[in-house]
C-alpha atoms as one frame of an Amber mdcrd trajectory, in Angstrom:
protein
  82.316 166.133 210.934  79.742 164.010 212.890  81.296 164.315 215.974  81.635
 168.496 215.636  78.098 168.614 214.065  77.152 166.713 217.627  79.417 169.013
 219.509  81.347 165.839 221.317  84.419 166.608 222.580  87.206 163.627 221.312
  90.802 162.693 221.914  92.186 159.890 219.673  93.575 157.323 220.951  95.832
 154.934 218.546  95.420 151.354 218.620  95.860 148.248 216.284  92.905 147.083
 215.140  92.099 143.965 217.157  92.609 145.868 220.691  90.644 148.622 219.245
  87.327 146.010 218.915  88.015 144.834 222.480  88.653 148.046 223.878  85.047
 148.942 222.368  83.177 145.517 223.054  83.940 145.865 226.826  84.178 149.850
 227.224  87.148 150.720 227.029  86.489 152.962 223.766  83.566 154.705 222.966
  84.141 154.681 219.601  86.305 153.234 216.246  85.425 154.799 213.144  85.260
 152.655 209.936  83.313 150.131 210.928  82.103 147.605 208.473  79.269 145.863
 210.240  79.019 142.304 211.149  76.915 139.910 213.179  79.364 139.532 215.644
  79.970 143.356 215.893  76.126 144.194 216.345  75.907 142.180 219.651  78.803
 144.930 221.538  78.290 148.257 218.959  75.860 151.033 217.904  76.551 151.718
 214.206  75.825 155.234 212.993  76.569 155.847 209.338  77.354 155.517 206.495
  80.499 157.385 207.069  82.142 156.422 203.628  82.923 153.405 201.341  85.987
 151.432 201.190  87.027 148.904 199.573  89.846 146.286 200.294  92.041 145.848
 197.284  95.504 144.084 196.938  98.405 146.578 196.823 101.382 144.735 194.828
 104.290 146.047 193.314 104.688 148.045 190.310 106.921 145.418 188.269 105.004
 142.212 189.012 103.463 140.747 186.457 100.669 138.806 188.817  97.684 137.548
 187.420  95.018 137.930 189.744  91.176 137.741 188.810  89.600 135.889 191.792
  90.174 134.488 195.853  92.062 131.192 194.325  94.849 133.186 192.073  96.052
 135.379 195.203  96.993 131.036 196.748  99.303 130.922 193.591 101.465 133.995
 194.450 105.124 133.314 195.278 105.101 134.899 198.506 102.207 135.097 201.475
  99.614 137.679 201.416  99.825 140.219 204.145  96.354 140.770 206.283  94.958
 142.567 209.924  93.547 140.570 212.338  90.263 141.987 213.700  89.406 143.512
 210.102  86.700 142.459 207.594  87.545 141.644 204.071  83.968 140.561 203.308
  82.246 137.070 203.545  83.875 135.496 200.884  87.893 135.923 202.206  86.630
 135.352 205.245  84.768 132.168 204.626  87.617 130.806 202.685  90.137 131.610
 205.060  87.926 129.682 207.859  86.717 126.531 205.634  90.112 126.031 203.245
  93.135 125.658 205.554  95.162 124.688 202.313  94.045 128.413 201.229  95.163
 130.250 204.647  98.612 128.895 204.739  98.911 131.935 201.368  98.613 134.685
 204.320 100.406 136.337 206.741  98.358 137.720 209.920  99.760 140.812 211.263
  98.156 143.155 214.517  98.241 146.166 212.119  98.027 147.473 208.444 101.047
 149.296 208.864 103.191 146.689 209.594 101.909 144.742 206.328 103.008 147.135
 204.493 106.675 147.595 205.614 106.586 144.234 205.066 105.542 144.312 201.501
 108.765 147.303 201.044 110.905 145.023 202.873 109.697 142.588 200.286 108.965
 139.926 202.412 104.925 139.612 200.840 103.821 139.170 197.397 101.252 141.693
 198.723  98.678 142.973 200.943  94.971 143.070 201.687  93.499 146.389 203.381
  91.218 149.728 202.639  92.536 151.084 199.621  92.771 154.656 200.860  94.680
 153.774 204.238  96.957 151.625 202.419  97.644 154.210 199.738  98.184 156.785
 201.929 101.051 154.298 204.054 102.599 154.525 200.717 102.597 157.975 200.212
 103.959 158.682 203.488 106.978 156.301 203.135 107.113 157.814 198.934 106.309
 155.013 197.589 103.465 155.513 195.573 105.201 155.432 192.485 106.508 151.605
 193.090 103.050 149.653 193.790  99.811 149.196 192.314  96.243 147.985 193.379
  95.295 144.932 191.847  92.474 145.184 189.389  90.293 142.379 191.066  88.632
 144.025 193.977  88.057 141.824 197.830  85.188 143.676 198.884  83.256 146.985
 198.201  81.206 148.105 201.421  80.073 150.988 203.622  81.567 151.247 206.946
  80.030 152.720 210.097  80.858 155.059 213.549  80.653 152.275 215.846  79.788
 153.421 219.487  80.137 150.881 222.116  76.958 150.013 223.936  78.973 149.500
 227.671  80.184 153.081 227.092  78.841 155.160 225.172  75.375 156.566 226.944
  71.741 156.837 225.300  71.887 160.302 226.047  75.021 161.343 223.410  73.868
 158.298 221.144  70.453 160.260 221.101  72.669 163.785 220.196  75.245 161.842
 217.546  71.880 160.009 215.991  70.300 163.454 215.472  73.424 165.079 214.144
  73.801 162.327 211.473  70.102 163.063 210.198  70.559 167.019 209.749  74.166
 165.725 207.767  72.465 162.999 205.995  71.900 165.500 203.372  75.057 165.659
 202.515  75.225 162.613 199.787  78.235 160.104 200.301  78.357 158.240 197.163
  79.631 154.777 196.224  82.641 154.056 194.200  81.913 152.524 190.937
């Protein structure tokens, strides 16, 4: 809607996640949608937004019994926990996974979201990490919906962002995309509770 509302032309381009960021950081891209934003990420991206809220949540199946109420109980799970490089699950995975290598050995690092979960159906993961919406809707494409659940304890609630690289993407269209996001920004995009 942005994009129209700027009248930019755009062809999408599919990429796992971590190319996606370097294809943007050096100009290859001018721009990945869903963007949380991070230090690191301000330094090579313009973020325009909010463009909605996600939230990463643990997809397990339907007829585990796990018990999972905080960062240290997903460790105790029988199998590894499937995750993207490249995407943000909020400061506190993230600073575990750097500072407790005991902790990281629980996951399994994969180049896309996708692949996590065929590997969950194959039933190679106790589960997997990733935006609630895109990993629900992987499930409903392979009709699976009916055999997994989202955990109850959430990762991380944020918004996420257009991100338009600054090598690419010119001040002239930032300048028409900027403008189009004010005359939408009355159209209210509300958290989830």
């Amino acid at each position: 809607m942005l994009l129209k509302e700027a009248n930019c032309q755009i062809e999408y381009i599919n990429q796992p996640w971590k190319r996606a960021l370097y294809l943007l950081k050096n100009g290859g891209l001018n721009l990945v949608t869903g963007m949380s934003i991070t230090e690191q990420r301000e330094q090579y991206v313009h973020f325009v937004g909010p463009m909605r809220y996600e939230e990463m949540a643990l997809i397990v199946p339907n007829n585990s019994d796990f018990s999972i109420d905080s960062l240290d109980s997903i460790a105790g799970l029988p199998k590894a926990i499937g995750i993207t490089r490249g995407l943000f699950y909020g400061k506190a995975l993230t600073d575990k996974l750097q500072q407790d290598k005991d902790f990281a050995k629980h996951f399994d690092f994969s180049e896309a979201t996708h692949v996590n979960v065929l590997k969950l159906i194959k039933g190679r993961l106790s589960g997997v990490i990733g935006d609630r919406y895109y990993m629900t809707e992987e499930l409903r494409k392979h009709n699976l919906a009916d055999q997994y659940k989202i955990a109850p304890f959430s990762i991380h609630k944020n918004a996420v962002y257009f991100g338009f690289s600054k090598k690419s993407a010119s001040q002239y269209n930032l300048k028409f995309i900027f403008e189009a996001h004010q005359r939408l920004s009355l159209i209210h995009i509300s958290e989830p509770t």
